[in-house]
Structure formats: C-alpha cells, structure tokens
Amino acid sequence: MTSDNSLFPDRLTKIDALTRGDHYYLREEDACFFLGEYTARKGFSYSATNNLIINFKKPMDRRGTPQWKYKGKMIRAAATALFKAIGSSNLRDFTFVPVPPSKRRDDPMYDDRMQQMLDVFADLVLDQHGYRPDIRPLIEQSTNTVAAHDTDVRPTPDDLAELYIVNDEMIQDGCRARIVICDDVLTTGCHFRAMVTAILRHLPDAEFRGVFLARRVPEAIDIEDFDW
C-alpha cells in the first residue's frame, strides 16, 4: 500500500540543540542531517515521510507480492530526494558509507536497501555532473541482530561496534577521510555512533557526517492524556 509521496522533503535539516535530545546517543559535535520526520506507529498515509519509510523498509519476504513494487519505487524516490538536496555539491572528497542491515549477507532477510539507494544516487550524480561519488559498504555485521524497529531492547553503540566487521582493504584502497554515514531513520543515534567507533579504529583521522532519510520524532501527547 502507498500514498502520494510528492511532498517528501528534498532539503537537509541539521540536528541541533533543540532536536539532539530526541536522539540521546548523539554528541554535540556530531554533524547529522535528515530529510523528513518519521512518526512511529502511524500508517503510511500519516505523512509523505511515513509513506516513504514504511515502503522503503518492506522486508524481503514481501518479494513477489503486489506491494513489493513500492519498495523499489521508494528506493528511487529517496535517492532522488538526496540528489536534490546535495547532488550539486562537490562530493569528490567524501566517501558515502551505508549502515549495514541487521542481518548477515547470507541470511535470506538480508536487505541492502541503503546500498541500493546510494547506488541510484551515485548514478544520478554521474548522469548530471560527470563523476560518480565514492560509495563503499565498509562494514558488515558478524551476526544477525533484531532490527531496531522490531525490539525495545537495544544494544549500546559500543555493543554494536563489536559486532561490526570493517573491510580494512576497502578502507586502505582510496577511501576518503571525510566519511558520510547514511541510514534510513535516525532513532537513538546508536548506529551512527557505532559506525564512527568502528571506522575510527581503522581510519583514525577520519571526520564524519551523518545523513538520514528521516529522523524519528516523539509522538505528541494530547492534553487529555494527562491525569490532572
């Protein structure tokens, strides 16, 4: 199922002092940016961002069903929005790194949607500006974990960093020192901090930015919900 996606944002907003508290693992020095705002436990019709994220995250066991086409559509829509936001900038000095999925590559539920999105984004830059940004899947997980949106028990950034396998050869072979960590939804900031920790062990002089398709916003509470 899907709804009109035409209003999905195509400009980046920076996480600042007012929003950082919603993502409690982020530090003041973390430069993180997002396109839209996602509200958990609301349907795809709640907002253009919810529509994109819910379809973007469709699990691999939906392949072959009528709704599967919406996943590909939203991968392309996300890449187009990111291109509109930053595609005209000079990206040659950056390496874009997708946060790995929660499943190992050999698991049938392995979903490399972020890599696919970045590949489409890179093709758009190539078509319009004549060069392809550096996209590198530097990290994989050593073991399966439960997807963050499916559990209330979550690892800390240090716990998660210990599960990450860093492709040191890929880092040494032309990786830029300016790393853009890319993920679909910014929740606590755990994955971003774990990625930073893991990569710094191999590239100690790197500087980092985070780019997210959306940030999760706290649910509004009606005043009637309070027991005065």
PDB file of C-alpha atoms in Angstrom:
ATOM      1  CA  MET A   1       0.000   0.000   0.000  1.00  0.00           C
ATOM      2  CA  THR A   2       1.176   3.515  -0.649  1.00  0.00           C
ATOM      3  CA  SER A   3       0.010   7.095  -0.846  1.00  0.00           C
ATOM      4  CA  ASP A   4       1.147  10.267  -2.593  1.00  0.00           C
ATOM      5  CA  ASN A   5       4.877  10.743  -1.983  1.00  0.00           C
ATOM      6  CA  SER A   6       5.184  14.072  -3.755  1.00  0.00           C
ATOM      7  CA  LEU A   7       5.763  16.045  -0.580  1.00  0.00           C
ATOM      8  CA  PHE A   8       8.715  14.032   0.744  1.00  0.00           C
ATOM      9  CA  PRO A   9      11.354  16.669   1.628  1.00  0.00           C
ATOM     10  CA  ASP A  10      14.360  17.165  -0.616  1.00  0.00           C
ATOM     11  CA  ARG A  11      16.317  19.543   1.628  1.00  0.00           C
ATOM     12  CA  LEU A  12      18.507  18.517   4.545  1.00  0.00           C
ATOM     13  CA  THR A  13      17.919  19.821   8.056  1.00  0.00           C
ATOM     14  CA  LYS A  14      20.709  19.691  10.644  1.00  0.00           C
ATOM     15  CA  ILE A  15      20.203  18.129  14.044  1.00  0.00           C
ATOM     16  CA  ASP A  16      20.662  20.976  16.518  1.00  0.00           C
ATOM     17  CA  ALA A  17      20.379  21.628  20.224  1.00  0.00           C
ATOM     18  CA  LEU A  18      16.588  21.526  20.044  1.00  0.00           C
ATOM     19  CA  THR A  19      16.376  18.122  18.352  1.00  0.00           C
ATOM     20  CA  ARG A  20      19.510  16.351  19.615  1.00  0.00           C
ATOM     21  CA  GLY A  21      17.790  15.273  22.809  1.00  0.00           C
ATOM     22  CA  ASP A  22      15.408  13.117  20.775  1.00  0.00           C
ATOM     23  CA  HIS A  23      18.444  11.032  19.720  1.00  0.00           C
ATOM     24  CA  TYR A  24      20.255  10.567  23.006  1.00  0.00           C
ATOM     25  CA  TYR A  25      23.428   8.834  21.795  1.00  0.00           C
ATOM     26  CA  LEU A  26      24.358  11.764  19.566  1.00  0.00           C
ATOM     27  CA  ARG A  27      27.046  14.098  20.820  1.00  0.00           C
ATOM     28  CA  GLU A  28      27.187  17.849  20.472  1.00  0.00           C
ATOM     29  CA  GLU A  29      29.991  17.588  17.923  1.00  0.00           C
ATOM     30  CA  ASP A  30      28.112  15.125  15.683  1.00  0.00           C
ATOM     31  CA  ALA A  31      27.139  16.704  12.365  1.00  0.00           C
ATOM     32  CA  CYS A  32      23.949  14.870  11.422  1.00  0.00           C
ATOM     33  CA  PHE A  33      21.325  15.813   8.840  1.00  0.00           C
ATOM     34  CA  PHE A  34      17.925  14.452   7.835  1.00  0.00           C
ATOM     35  CA  LEU A  35      15.347  14.901   5.085  1.00  0.00           C
ATOM     36  CA  GLY A  36      11.970  14.101   6.639  1.00  0.00           C
ATOM     37  CA  GLU A  37      10.379  13.405  10.018  1.00  0.00           C
ATOM     38  CA  TYR A  38       9.003   9.929  10.682  1.00  0.00           C
ATOM     39  CA  THR A  39       6.364   9.191  13.314  1.00  0.00           C
ATOM     40  CA  ALA A  40       6.407   5.636  14.615  1.00  0.00           C
ATOM     41  CA  ARG A  41       3.216   3.590  14.965  1.00  0.00           C
ATOM     42  CA  LYS A  42       1.434   5.706  12.375  1.00  0.00           C
ATOM     43  CA  GLY A  43       0.441   4.369   8.994  1.00  0.00           C
ATOM     44  CA  PHE A  44       1.869   5.097   5.567  1.00  0.00           C
ATOM     45  CA  SER A  45      -0.874   7.666   4.952  1.00  0.00           C
ATOM     46  CA  TYR A  46       0.090   9.724   8.004  1.00  0.00           C
ATOM     47  CA  SER A  47       2.714  11.720   6.098  1.00  0.00           C
ATOM     48  CA  ALA A  48       4.830  11.626   2.951  1.00  0.00           C
ATOM     49  CA  THR A  49       7.828  10.652   5.088  1.00  0.00           C
ATOM     50  CA  ASN A  50       5.957   7.791   6.772  1.00  0.00           C
ATOM     51  CA  ASN A  51       4.872   6.612   3.336  1.00  0.00           C
ATOM     52  CA  LEU A  52       8.432   6.551   2.067  1.00  0.00           C
ATOM     53  CA  ILE A  53       9.997   4.951   5.136  1.00  0.00           C
ATOM     54  CA  ILE A  54       7.383   2.214   5.589  1.00  0.00           C
ATOM     55  CA  ASN A  55       7.647   1.159   1.950  1.00  0.00           C
ATOM     56  CA  PHE A  56      11.448   1.600   1.881  1.00  0.00           C
ATOM     57  CA  LYS A  57      11.719  -0.817   4.820  1.00  0.00           C
ATOM     58  CA  LYS A  58       9.439  -3.514   3.389  1.00  0.00           C
ATOM     59  CA  PRO A  59      11.052  -6.838   4.419  1.00  0.00           C
ATOM     60  CA  MET A  60      12.480  -9.246   1.915  1.00  0.00           C
ATOM     61  CA  ASP A  61       9.733 -11.810   2.481  1.00  0.00           C
ATOM     62  CA  ARG A  62       7.339  -9.454   0.664  1.00  0.00           C
ATOM     63  CA  ARG A  63       9.220 -10.062  -2.590  1.00  0.00           C
ATOM     64  CA  GLY A  64       6.846 -11.431  -5.212  1.00  0.00           C
ATOM     65  CA  THR A  65       3.766  -9.832  -3.656  1.00  0.00           C
ATOM     66  CA  PRO A  66       1.856  -6.936  -5.256  1.00  0.00           C
ATOM     67  CA  GLN A  67       3.229  -4.496  -2.671  1.00  0.00           C
ATOM     68  CA  TRP A  68       6.887  -5.272  -3.493  1.00  0.00           C
ATOM     69  CA  LYS A  69       6.983  -2.696  -6.299  1.00  0.00           C
ATOM     70  CA  TYR A  70       6.578   0.100  -3.759  1.00  0.00           C
ATOM     71  CA  LYS A  71       9.898  -0.754  -2.139  1.00  0.00           C
ATOM     72  CA  GLY A  72      11.775  -0.165  -5.393  1.00  0.00           C
ATOM     73  CA  LYS A  73       9.761   2.970  -6.031  1.00  0.00           C
ATOM     74  CA  MET A  74      10.725   4.417  -2.657  1.00  0.00           C
ATOM     75  CA  ILE A  75      14.378   3.476  -3.041  1.00  0.00           C
ATOM     76  CA  ARG A  76      14.392   5.575  -6.205  1.00  0.00           C
ATOM     77  CA  ALA A  77      12.371   8.360  -4.545  1.00  0.00           C
ATOM     78  CA  ALA A  78      14.822   8.517  -1.619  1.00  0.00           C
ATOM     79  CA  ALA A  79      17.815   8.640  -3.969  1.00  0.00           C
ATOM     80  CA  THR A  80      16.189  11.424  -5.977  1.00  0.00           C
ATOM     81  CA  ALA A  81      15.449  13.451  -2.832  1.00  0.00           C
ATOM     82  CA  LEU A  82      19.027  13.055  -1.628  1.00  0.00           C
ATOM     83  CA  PHE A  83      20.318  14.073  -5.047  1.00  0.00           C
ATOM     84  CA  LYS A  84      18.169  17.210  -4.997  1.00  0.00           C
ATOM     85  CA  ALA A  85      19.487  18.012  -1.540  1.00  0.00           C
ATOM     86  CA  ILE A  86      23.239  17.579  -2.103  1.00  0.00           C
ATOM     87  CA  GLY A  87      23.839  16.369  -5.662  1.00  0.00           C
ATOM     88  CA  SER A  88      25.018  19.758  -6.901  1.00  0.00           C
ATOM     89  CA  SER A  89      27.712  19.978  -4.208  1.00  0.00           C
ATOM     90  CA  ASN A  90      31.258  18.822  -4.876  1.00  0.00           C
ATOM     91  CA  LEU A  91      31.189  15.328  -3.370  1.00  0.00           C
ATOM     92  CA  ARG A  92      34.535  14.100  -4.689  1.00  0.00           C
ATOM     93  CA  ASP A  93      36.244  14.370  -1.300  1.00  0.00           C
ATOM     94  CA  PHE A  94      33.653  12.255   0.512  1.00  0.00           C
ATOM     95  CA  THR A  95      33.090   8.534   0.917  1.00  0.00           C
ATOM     96  CA  PHE A  96      29.460   7.523   1.491  1.00  0.00           C
ATOM     97  CA  VAL A  97      29.052   4.501   3.753  1.00  0.00           C
ATOM     98  CA  PRO A  98      25.695   2.763   4.299  1.00  0.00           C
ATOM     99  CA  VAL A  99      24.849   1.476   7.756  1.00  0.00           C
ATOM    100  CA  PRO A 100      24.694  -2.305   7.315  1.00  0.00           C
ATOM    101  CA  PRO A 101      21.389  -4.157   7.661  1.00  0.00           C
ATOM    102  CA  SER A 102      20.617  -6.127  10.800  1.00  0.00           C
ATOM    103  CA  LYS A 103      21.048  -9.463   9.013  1.00  0.00           C
ATOM    104  CA  ARG A 104      24.186 -11.123   7.692  1.00  0.00           C
ATOM    105  CA  ARG A 105      24.727 -11.203   3.940  1.00  0.00           C
ATOM    106  CA  ASP A 106      23.992 -14.950   3.833  1.00  0.00           C
ATOM    107  CA  ASP A 107      20.599 -14.545   5.531  1.00  0.00           C
ATOM    108  CA  PRO A 108      17.531 -14.603   3.230  1.00  0.00           C
ATOM    109  CA  MET A 109      16.214 -11.499   5.020  1.00  0.00           C
ATOM    110  CA  TYR A 110      19.391  -9.530   4.260  1.00  0.00           C
ATOM    111  CA  ASP A 111      18.233  -6.164   2.890  1.00  0.00           C
ATOM    112  CA  ASP A 112      20.811  -3.855   1.332  1.00  0.00           C
ATOM    113  CA  ARG A 113      18.275  -1.081   0.671  1.00  0.00           C
ATOM    114  CA  MET A 114      20.685   1.665   1.769  1.00  0.00           C
ATOM    115  CA  GLN A 115      23.352   0.418  -0.625  1.00  0.00           C
ATOM    116  CA  GLN A 116      20.788   0.278  -3.425  1.00  0.00           C
ATOM    117  CA  MET A 117      19.639   3.809  -2.661  1.00  0.00           C
ATOM    118  CA  LEU A 118      23.204   5.139  -2.659  1.00  0.00           C
ATOM    119  CA  ASP A 119      23.924   3.384  -5.963  1.00  0.00           C
ATOM    120  CA  VAL A 120      20.931   5.122  -7.572  1.00  0.00           C
ATOM    121  CA  PHE A 121      22.051   8.413  -6.004  1.00  0.00           C
ATOM    122  CA  ALA A 122      25.564   7.947  -7.426  1.00  0.00           C
ATOM    123  CA  ASP A 123      24.127   7.221 -10.886  1.00  0.00           C
ATOM    124  CA  LEU A 124      22.156  10.489 -10.732  1.00  0.00           C
ATOM    125  CA  VAL A 125      25.291  12.441  -9.862  1.00  0.00           C
ATOM    126  CA  LEU A 126      27.169  10.720 -12.671  1.00  0.00           C
ATOM    127  CA  ASP A 127      24.445  11.484 -15.205  1.00  0.00           C
ATOM    128  CA  GLN A 128      24.160  15.132 -14.220  1.00  0.00           C
ATOM    129  CA  HIS A 129      27.712  16.055 -13.194  1.00  0.00           C
ATOM    130  CA  GLY A 130      30.008  13.572 -14.892  1.00  0.00           C
ATOM    131  CA  TYR A 131      31.542  11.769 -11.913  1.00  0.00           C
ATOM    132  CA  ARG A 132      30.438   9.043  -9.545  1.00  0.00           C
ATOM    133  CA  PRO A 133      30.630   9.684  -5.790  1.00  0.00           C
ATOM    134  CA  ASP A 134      32.629   7.187  -3.775  1.00  0.00           C
ATOM    135  CA  ILE A 135      30.200   4.643  -2.281  1.00  0.00           C
ATOM    136  CA  ARG A 136      31.689   1.939  -0.061  1.00  0.00           C
ATOM    137  CA  PRO A 137      29.954  -0.698   2.082  1.00  0.00           C
ATOM    138  CA  LEU A 138      32.814  -0.640   4.584  1.00  0.00           C
ATOM    139  CA  ILE A 139      31.031  -2.543   7.340  1.00  0.00           C
ATOM    140  CA  GLU A 140      29.037  -5.742   7.743  1.00  0.00           C
ATOM    141  CA  GLN A 141      27.587  -7.339  10.855  1.00  0.00           C
ATOM    142  CA  SER A 142      29.232 -10.504  12.116  1.00  0.00           C
ATOM    143  CA  THR A 143      25.941 -11.897  13.391  1.00  0.00           C
ATOM    144  CA  ASN A 144      22.232 -11.286  12.960  1.00  0.00           C
ATOM    145  CA  THR A 145      20.506  -8.886  15.297  1.00  0.00           C
ATOM    146  CA  VAL A 146      16.876  -7.914  15.688  1.00  0.00           C
ATOM    147  CA  ALA A 147      16.061  -4.836  13.609  1.00  0.00           C
ATOM    148  CA  ALA A 148      15.879  -1.726  15.773  1.00  0.00           C
ATOM    149  CA  HIS A 149      12.252  -1.062  14.854  1.00  0.00           C
ATOM    150  CA  ASP A 150      11.246  -4.586  15.982  1.00  0.00           C
ATOM    151  CA  THR A 151      12.554  -4.517  19.563  1.00  0.00           C
ATOM    152  CA  ASP A 152      12.572  -2.383  22.680  1.00  0.00           C
ATOM    153  CA  VAL A 153      15.824  -3.990  23.899  1.00  0.00           C
ATOM    154  CA  ARG A 154      18.637  -2.306  22.032  1.00  0.00           C
ATOM    155  CA  PRO A 155      22.430  -2.544  22.221  1.00  0.00           C
ATOM    156  CA  THR A 156      24.621   0.396  23.113  1.00  0.00           C
ATOM    157  CA  PRO A 157      26.906   1.887  20.440  1.00  0.00           C
ATOM    158  CA  ASP A 158      29.889   0.035  21.947  1.00  0.00           C
ATOM    159  CA  ASP A 159      27.966  -3.255  21.905  1.00  0.00           C
ATOM    160  CA  LEU A 160      27.025  -2.768  18.284  1.00  0.00           C
ATOM    161  CA  ALA A 161      30.529  -1.699  17.241  1.00  0.00           C
ATOM    162  CA  GLU A 162      31.828  -5.050  18.499  1.00  0.00           C
ATOM    163  CA  LEU A 163      29.523  -6.814  16.009  1.00  0.00           C
ATOM    164  CA  TYR A 164      30.833  -4.805  13.061  1.00  0.00           C
ATOM    165  CA  ILE A 165      33.366  -6.245  10.634  1.00  0.00           C
ATOM    166  CA  VAL A 166      35.304  -3.491   8.888  1.00  0.00           C
ATOM    167  CA  ASN A 167      36.675  -4.097   5.405  1.00  0.00           C
ATOM    168  CA  ASP A 168      40.185  -2.792   6.040  1.00  0.00           C
ATOM    169  CA  GLU A 169      41.272  -3.413   2.430  1.00  0.00           C
ATOM    170  CA  MET A 170      38.413  -1.254   1.171  1.00  0.00           C
ATOM    171  CA  ILE A 171      39.436   1.498   3.602  1.00  0.00           C
ATOM    172  CA  GLN A 172      43.061   1.430   2.525  1.00  0.00           C
ATOM    173  CA  ASP A 173      42.248   1.439  -1.190  1.00  0.00           C
ATOM    174  CA  GLY A 174      41.363   5.074  -1.787  1.00  0.00           C
ATOM    175  CA  CYS A 175      38.778   5.684   0.921  1.00  0.00           C
ATOM    176  CA  ARG A 176      38.369   9.391   1.639  1.00  0.00           C
ATOM    177  CA  ALA A 177      38.991  10.757   5.115  1.00  0.00           C
ATOM    178  CA  ARG A 178      35.636  12.563   5.063  1.00  0.00           C
ATOM    179  CA  ILE A 179      33.019   9.888   5.743  1.00  0.00           C
ATOM    180  CA  VAL A 180      29.267  10.312   5.261  1.00  0.00           C
ATOM    181  CA  ILE A 181      27.406   7.627   7.215  1.00  0.00           C
ATOM    182  CA  CYS A 182      23.992   7.014   5.651  1.00  0.00           C
ATOM    183  CA  ASP A 183      20.949   5.369   7.201  1.00  0.00           C
ATOM    184  CA  ASP A 184      17.201   5.410   6.725  1.00  0.00           C
ATOM    185  CA  VAL A 185      15.901   6.507  10.141  1.00  0.00           C
ATOM    186  CA  LEU A 186      17.744   8.277  12.950  1.00  0.00           C
ATOM    187  CA  THR A 187      16.324   6.953  16.219  1.00  0.00           C
ATOM    188  CA  THR A 188      18.673   6.959  19.213  1.00  0.00           C
ATOM    189  CA  GLY A 189      21.835   7.613  17.204  1.00  0.00           C
ATOM    190  CA  CYS A 190      23.249   4.227  18.249  1.00  0.00           C
ATOM    191  CA  HIS A 191      24.108   3.020  14.763  1.00  0.00           C
ATOM    192  CA  PHE A 192      25.769   6.289  13.806  1.00  0.00           C
ATOM    193  CA  ARG A 193      27.971   6.267  16.918  1.00  0.00           C
ATOM    194  CA  ALA A 194      28.807   2.564  16.445  1.00  0.00           C
ATOM    195  CA  MET A 195      29.848   3.214  12.850  1.00  0.00           C
ATOM    196  CA  VAL A 196      32.076   6.100  13.950  1.00  0.00           C
ATOM    197  CA  THR A 197      33.705   3.947  16.632  1.00  0.00           C
ATOM    198  CA  ALA A 198      34.354   1.049  14.268  1.00  0.00           C
ATOM    199  CA  ILE A 199      35.748   3.141  11.408  1.00  0.00           C
ATOM    200  CA  LEU A 200      37.990   5.258  13.646  1.00  0.00           C
ATOM    201  CA  ARG A 201      39.839   2.098  14.662  1.00  0.00           C
ATOM    202  CA  HIS A 202      40.967   1.753  11.057  1.00  0.00           C
ATOM    203  CA  LEU A 203      40.931   5.381   9.896  1.00  0.00           C
ATOM    204  CA  PRO A 204      41.871   7.445  12.976  1.00  0.00           C
ATOM    205  CA  ASP A 205      41.994  10.790  11.161  1.00  0.00           C
ATOM    206  CA  ALA A 206      38.549  10.498   9.601  1.00  0.00           C
ATOM    207  CA  GLU A 207      35.861  13.109  10.057  1.00  0.00           C
ATOM    208  CA  PHE A 208      32.213  12.147   9.959  1.00  0.00           C
ATOM    209  CA  ARG A 209      28.813  13.352   8.897  1.00  0.00           C
ATOM    210  CA  GLY A 210      25.533  11.510   9.215  1.00  0.00           C
ATOM    211  CA  VAL A 211      22.806  11.697   6.576  1.00  0.00           C
ATOM    212  CA  PHE A 212      19.401  10.138   7.250  1.00  0.00           C
ATOM    213  CA  LEU A 213      16.298   9.855   5.136  1.00  0.00           C
ATOM    214  CA  ALA A 214      14.300  10.719   8.243  1.00  0.00           C
ATOM    215  CA  ARG A 215      14.546  11.263  11.946  1.00  0.00           C
ATOM    216  CA  ARG A 216      12.056   9.676  14.293  1.00  0.00           C
ATOM    217  CA  VAL A 217      10.107  12.328  16.160  1.00  0.00           C
ATOM    218  CA  PRO A 218       8.496  11.837  19.570  1.00  0.00           C
ATOM    219  CA  GLU A 219       4.794  11.153  19.492  1.00  0.00           C
ATOM    220  CA  ALA A 220       2.641  14.103  20.501  1.00  0.00           C
ATOM    221  CA  ILE A 221       0.573  13.631  23.639  1.00  0.00           C
ATOM    222  CA  ASP A 222      -2.894  15.122  23.833  1.00  0.00           C
ATOM    223  CA  ILE A 223      -3.550  17.187  26.946  1.00  0.00           C
ATOM    224  CA  GLU A 224      -6.470  14.862  27.708  1.00  0.00           C
ATOM    225  CA  ASP A 225      -3.931  12.077  28.254  1.00  0.00           C
ATOM    226  CA  PHE A 226      -2.683  13.740  31.419  1.00  0.00           C
ATOM    227  CA  ASP A 227      -4.395  12.906  34.682  1.00  0.00           C
ATOM    228  CA  TRP A 228      -4.647  16.297  36.335  1.00  0.00           C
TER     229      TRP A 228
END
